[in-house]
Coordinates of C-alpha atoms and ligand atoms in Angstrom, one line a residue:
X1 CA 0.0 0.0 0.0
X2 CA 1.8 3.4 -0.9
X3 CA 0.6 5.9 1.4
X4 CA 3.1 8.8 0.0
X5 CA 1.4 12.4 -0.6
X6 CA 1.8 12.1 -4.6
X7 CA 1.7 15.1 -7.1
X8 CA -1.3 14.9 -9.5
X9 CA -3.3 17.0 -11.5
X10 CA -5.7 19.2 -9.0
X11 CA -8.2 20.4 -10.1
X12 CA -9.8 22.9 -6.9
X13 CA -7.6 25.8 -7.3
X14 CA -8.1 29.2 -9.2
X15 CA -5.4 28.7 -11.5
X16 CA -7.2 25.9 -13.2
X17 CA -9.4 28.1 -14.4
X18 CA -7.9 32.0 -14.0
X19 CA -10.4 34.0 -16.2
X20 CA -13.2 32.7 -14.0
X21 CA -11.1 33.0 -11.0
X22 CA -11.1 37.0 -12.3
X23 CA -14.3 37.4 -12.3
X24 CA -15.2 35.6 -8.8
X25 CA -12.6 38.2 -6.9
X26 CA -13.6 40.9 -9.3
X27 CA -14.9 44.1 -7.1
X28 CA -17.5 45.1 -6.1
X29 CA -18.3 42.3 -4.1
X30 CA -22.0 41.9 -3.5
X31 CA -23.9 40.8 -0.3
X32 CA -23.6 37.1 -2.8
X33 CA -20.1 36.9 -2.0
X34 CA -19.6 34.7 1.3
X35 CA -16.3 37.2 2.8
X36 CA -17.9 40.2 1.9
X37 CA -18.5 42.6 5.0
X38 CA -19.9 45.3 5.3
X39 CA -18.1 49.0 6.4
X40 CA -18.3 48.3 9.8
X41 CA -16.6 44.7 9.2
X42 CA -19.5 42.3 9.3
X43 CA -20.7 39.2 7.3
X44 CA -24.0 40.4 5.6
X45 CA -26.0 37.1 8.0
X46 CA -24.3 38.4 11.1
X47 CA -28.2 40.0 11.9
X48 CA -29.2 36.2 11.5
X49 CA -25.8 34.3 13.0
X50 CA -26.4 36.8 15.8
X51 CA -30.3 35.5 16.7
X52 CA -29.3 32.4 16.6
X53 CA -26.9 32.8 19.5
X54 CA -29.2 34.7 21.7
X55 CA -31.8 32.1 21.0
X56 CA -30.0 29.2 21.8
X57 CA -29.6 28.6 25.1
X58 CA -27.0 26.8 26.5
X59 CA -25.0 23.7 26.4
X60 CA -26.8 21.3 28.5
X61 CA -25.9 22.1 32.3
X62 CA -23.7 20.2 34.8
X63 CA -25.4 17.7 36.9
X64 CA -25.7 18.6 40.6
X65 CA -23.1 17.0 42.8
X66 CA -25.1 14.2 45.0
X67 CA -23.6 12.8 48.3
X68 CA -23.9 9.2 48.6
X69 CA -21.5 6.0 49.6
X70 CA -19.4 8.7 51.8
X71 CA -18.7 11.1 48.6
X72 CA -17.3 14.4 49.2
X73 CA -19.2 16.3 46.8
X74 CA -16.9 19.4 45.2
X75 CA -16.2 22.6 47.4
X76 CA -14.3 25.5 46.4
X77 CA -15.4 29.1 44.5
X78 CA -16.9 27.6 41.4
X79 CA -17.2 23.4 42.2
X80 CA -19.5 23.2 38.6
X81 CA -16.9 24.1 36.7
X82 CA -14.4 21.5 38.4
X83 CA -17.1 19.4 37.6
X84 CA -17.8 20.7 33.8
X85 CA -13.8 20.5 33.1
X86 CA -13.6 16.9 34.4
X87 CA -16.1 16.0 32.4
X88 CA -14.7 17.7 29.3
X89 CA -11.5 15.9 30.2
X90 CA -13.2 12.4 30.6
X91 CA -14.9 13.1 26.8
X92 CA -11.3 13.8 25.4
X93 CA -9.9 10.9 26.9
X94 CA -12.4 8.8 25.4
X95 CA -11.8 10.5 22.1
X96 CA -8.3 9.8 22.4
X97 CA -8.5 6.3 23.2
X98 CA -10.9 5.6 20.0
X99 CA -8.1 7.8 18.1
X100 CA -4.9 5.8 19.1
X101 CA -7.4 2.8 18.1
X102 CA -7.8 3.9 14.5
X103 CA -3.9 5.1 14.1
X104 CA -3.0 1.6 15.4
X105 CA -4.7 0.3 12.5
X106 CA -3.1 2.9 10.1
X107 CA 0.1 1.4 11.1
X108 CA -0.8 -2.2 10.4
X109 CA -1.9 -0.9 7.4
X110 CA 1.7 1.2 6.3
X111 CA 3.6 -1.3 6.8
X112 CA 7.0 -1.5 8.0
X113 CA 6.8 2.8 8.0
X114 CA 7.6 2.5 12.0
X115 CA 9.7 -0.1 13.5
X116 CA 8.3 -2.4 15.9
X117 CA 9.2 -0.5 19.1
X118 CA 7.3 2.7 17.9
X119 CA 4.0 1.0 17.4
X120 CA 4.3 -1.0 20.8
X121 CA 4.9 2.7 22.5
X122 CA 2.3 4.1 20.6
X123 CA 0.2 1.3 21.8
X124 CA 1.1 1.3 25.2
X125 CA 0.2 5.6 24.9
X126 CA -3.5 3.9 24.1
X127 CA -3.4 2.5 27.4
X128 CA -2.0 5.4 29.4
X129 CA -5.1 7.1 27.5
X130 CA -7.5 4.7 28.9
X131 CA -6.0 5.2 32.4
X132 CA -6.4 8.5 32.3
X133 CA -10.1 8.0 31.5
X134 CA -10.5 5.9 34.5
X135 CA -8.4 8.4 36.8
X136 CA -11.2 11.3 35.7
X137 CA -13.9 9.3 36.3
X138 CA -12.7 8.0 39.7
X139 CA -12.0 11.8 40.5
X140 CA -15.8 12.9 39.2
X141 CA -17.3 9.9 41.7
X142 CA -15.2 10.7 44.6
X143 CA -16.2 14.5 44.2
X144 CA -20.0 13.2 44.2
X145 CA -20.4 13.3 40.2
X146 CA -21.9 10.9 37.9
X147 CA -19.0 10.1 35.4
X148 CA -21.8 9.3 33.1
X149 CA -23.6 12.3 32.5
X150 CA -22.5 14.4 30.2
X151 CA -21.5 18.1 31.1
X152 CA -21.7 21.1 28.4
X153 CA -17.7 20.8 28.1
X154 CA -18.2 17.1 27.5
X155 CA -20.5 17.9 24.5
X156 CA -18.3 20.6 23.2
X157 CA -15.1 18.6 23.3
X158 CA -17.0 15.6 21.6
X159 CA -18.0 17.5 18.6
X160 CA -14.8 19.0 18.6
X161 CA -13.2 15.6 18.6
X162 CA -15.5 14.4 15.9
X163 CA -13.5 16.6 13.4
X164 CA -10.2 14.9 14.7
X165 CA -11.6 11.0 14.5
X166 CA -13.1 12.2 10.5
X167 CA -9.6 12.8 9.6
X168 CA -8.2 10.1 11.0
X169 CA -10.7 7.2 10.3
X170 CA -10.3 8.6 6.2
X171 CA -8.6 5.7 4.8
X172 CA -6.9 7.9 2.5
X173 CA -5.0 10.1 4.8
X174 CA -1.6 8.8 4.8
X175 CA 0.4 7.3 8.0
X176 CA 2.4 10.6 8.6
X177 CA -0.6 13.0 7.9
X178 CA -2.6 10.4 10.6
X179 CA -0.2 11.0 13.3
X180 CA -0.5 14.5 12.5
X181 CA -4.4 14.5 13.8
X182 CA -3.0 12.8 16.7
X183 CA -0.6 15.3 17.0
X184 CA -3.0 17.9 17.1
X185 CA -4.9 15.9 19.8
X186 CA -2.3 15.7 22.4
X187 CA -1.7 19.4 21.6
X188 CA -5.1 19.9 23.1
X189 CA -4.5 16.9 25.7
X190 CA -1.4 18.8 27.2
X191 CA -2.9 22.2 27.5
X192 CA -6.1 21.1 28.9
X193 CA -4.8 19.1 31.6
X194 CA -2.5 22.0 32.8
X195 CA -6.0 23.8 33.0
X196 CA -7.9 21.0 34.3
X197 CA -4.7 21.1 37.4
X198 CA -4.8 24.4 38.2
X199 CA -8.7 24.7 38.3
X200 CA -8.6 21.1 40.7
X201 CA -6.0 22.8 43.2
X202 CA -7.7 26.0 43.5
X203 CA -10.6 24.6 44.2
X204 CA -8.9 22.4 47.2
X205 CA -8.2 19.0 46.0
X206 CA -4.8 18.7 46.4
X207 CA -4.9 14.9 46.2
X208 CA -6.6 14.8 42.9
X209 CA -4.5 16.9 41.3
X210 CA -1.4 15.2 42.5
X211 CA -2.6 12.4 40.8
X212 CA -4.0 14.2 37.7
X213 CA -0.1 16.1 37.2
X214 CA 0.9 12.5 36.9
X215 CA -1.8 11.8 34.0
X216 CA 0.4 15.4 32.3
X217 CA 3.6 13.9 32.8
X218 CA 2.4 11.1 30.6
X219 CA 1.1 13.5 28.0
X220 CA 3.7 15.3 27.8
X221 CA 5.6 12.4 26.8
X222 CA 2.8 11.2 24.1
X223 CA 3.8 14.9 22.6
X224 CA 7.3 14.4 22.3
X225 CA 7.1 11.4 20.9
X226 CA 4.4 12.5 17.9
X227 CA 6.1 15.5 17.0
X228 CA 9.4 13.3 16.7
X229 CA 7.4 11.1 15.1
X230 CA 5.5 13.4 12.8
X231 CA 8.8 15.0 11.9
X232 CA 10.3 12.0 10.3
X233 CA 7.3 10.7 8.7
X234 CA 6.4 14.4 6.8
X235 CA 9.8 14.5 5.9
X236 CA 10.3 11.1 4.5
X237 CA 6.4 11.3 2.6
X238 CA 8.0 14.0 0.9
Ligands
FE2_1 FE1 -2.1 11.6 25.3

């Protein structure tokens, strides 16, 4: 299976076509033209884009802490949004672990593009990811949560993350351009849990996020190793 990035004829670019292209950019452009803004700098359906906002509502709501089995349930300034970011975590972990999943395969599928040690270390990162699930859902039960509802940041990062497991799942998207989407996920992974840290100590649970800088620890290793990784793959695709 070749799964280089080849050079082809493409055909989705102006200069294909260039006296068509003229006439597409040609001024003025009308309220039909999807960039065009008006003179204070807005999209002609900002009016509409606008409504829809206001109307909306909001992203589901976080599920009130309960106390039961001797749980603690969440103190601190602002304990729903501890409990919104572990969920958000928990729905990226899960993300991640279906993500490492589908690269795995990509692998198999490449070849010998890796040697054997890489694909047992990015399976063994799978694991760590799955851990880490588990660690966020112990956390949400021990604060009084349900690790099985889902909180508005939950449903954010899960659409979110839909995006990433597209890209990933297309069979077409080479090896080096897979581990690119994972790339881009631990990207997210590491910053978030440095937010999801500081938000768990300030609100008093200095036990949790002992355990939760060890989870970043590990995730800062997963980055290391995919930018090394991505590195060598890009430049060897090329
Ligand atoms: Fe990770």
């Amino acid at each position: 299976m070749d799964m280089r990035t080849r050079m082809r004829h493409n055909r989705t670019g102006t200069q294909t076509a260039p006296a068509k292209a003229a006439s597409m950019l040609a001024p003025p452009c009308d309220d039909r033209c999807a960039f065009a803004t008006d003179n204070r700098g807005e999209l002609a359906d900002t009016p509409l884009r606008k409504t829809y906002c206001s109307d909306a509502g909001r992203l589901g709501s976080v599920p009130l802490a309960a106390r039961r089995n001797g749980a603690s349930s969440s103190r601190g300034r602002r304990p729903h949004l501890l409990m919104d970011k572990l969920g958000e975590r928990l729905a990226f972990e899960r993300t991640g672990v279906r993500l490492y999943d589908a690269l795995l395969i990509k692998c198999k599928a490449a070849g010998s593009a890796l040697q054997h040690s890489e694909i047992s270390m990015l399976r063994y990162f799978r694991d760590q990811e799955a851990q880490h699930f588990e660690l966020l859902a112990s956390a949400l039960e021990e604060l009084g949560g349900d690790s099985t509802a889902q909180t508005p940041g939950g449903d954010l990062v899960g659409v979110e993350g839909a995006g990433l497991v597209q890209a990933m799942n297309d069979p077409r998207a080479s090896l080096a351009q897979s581990l690119h989407v994972m790339f881009d996920a631990e990207l997210i992974d590491n910053a978030s849990w440095e937010l999801l840290i500081h938000l768990t100590r300030s609100a008093g649970h200095a036990a949790i996020a002992e355990r939760f800088e060890a989870a970043l620890r590990q995730e800062a290793a997963h980055l290391r190793t995919l930018k090394d990784l991505v590195t060598r793959l890009t430049l060897s695709d090329a």
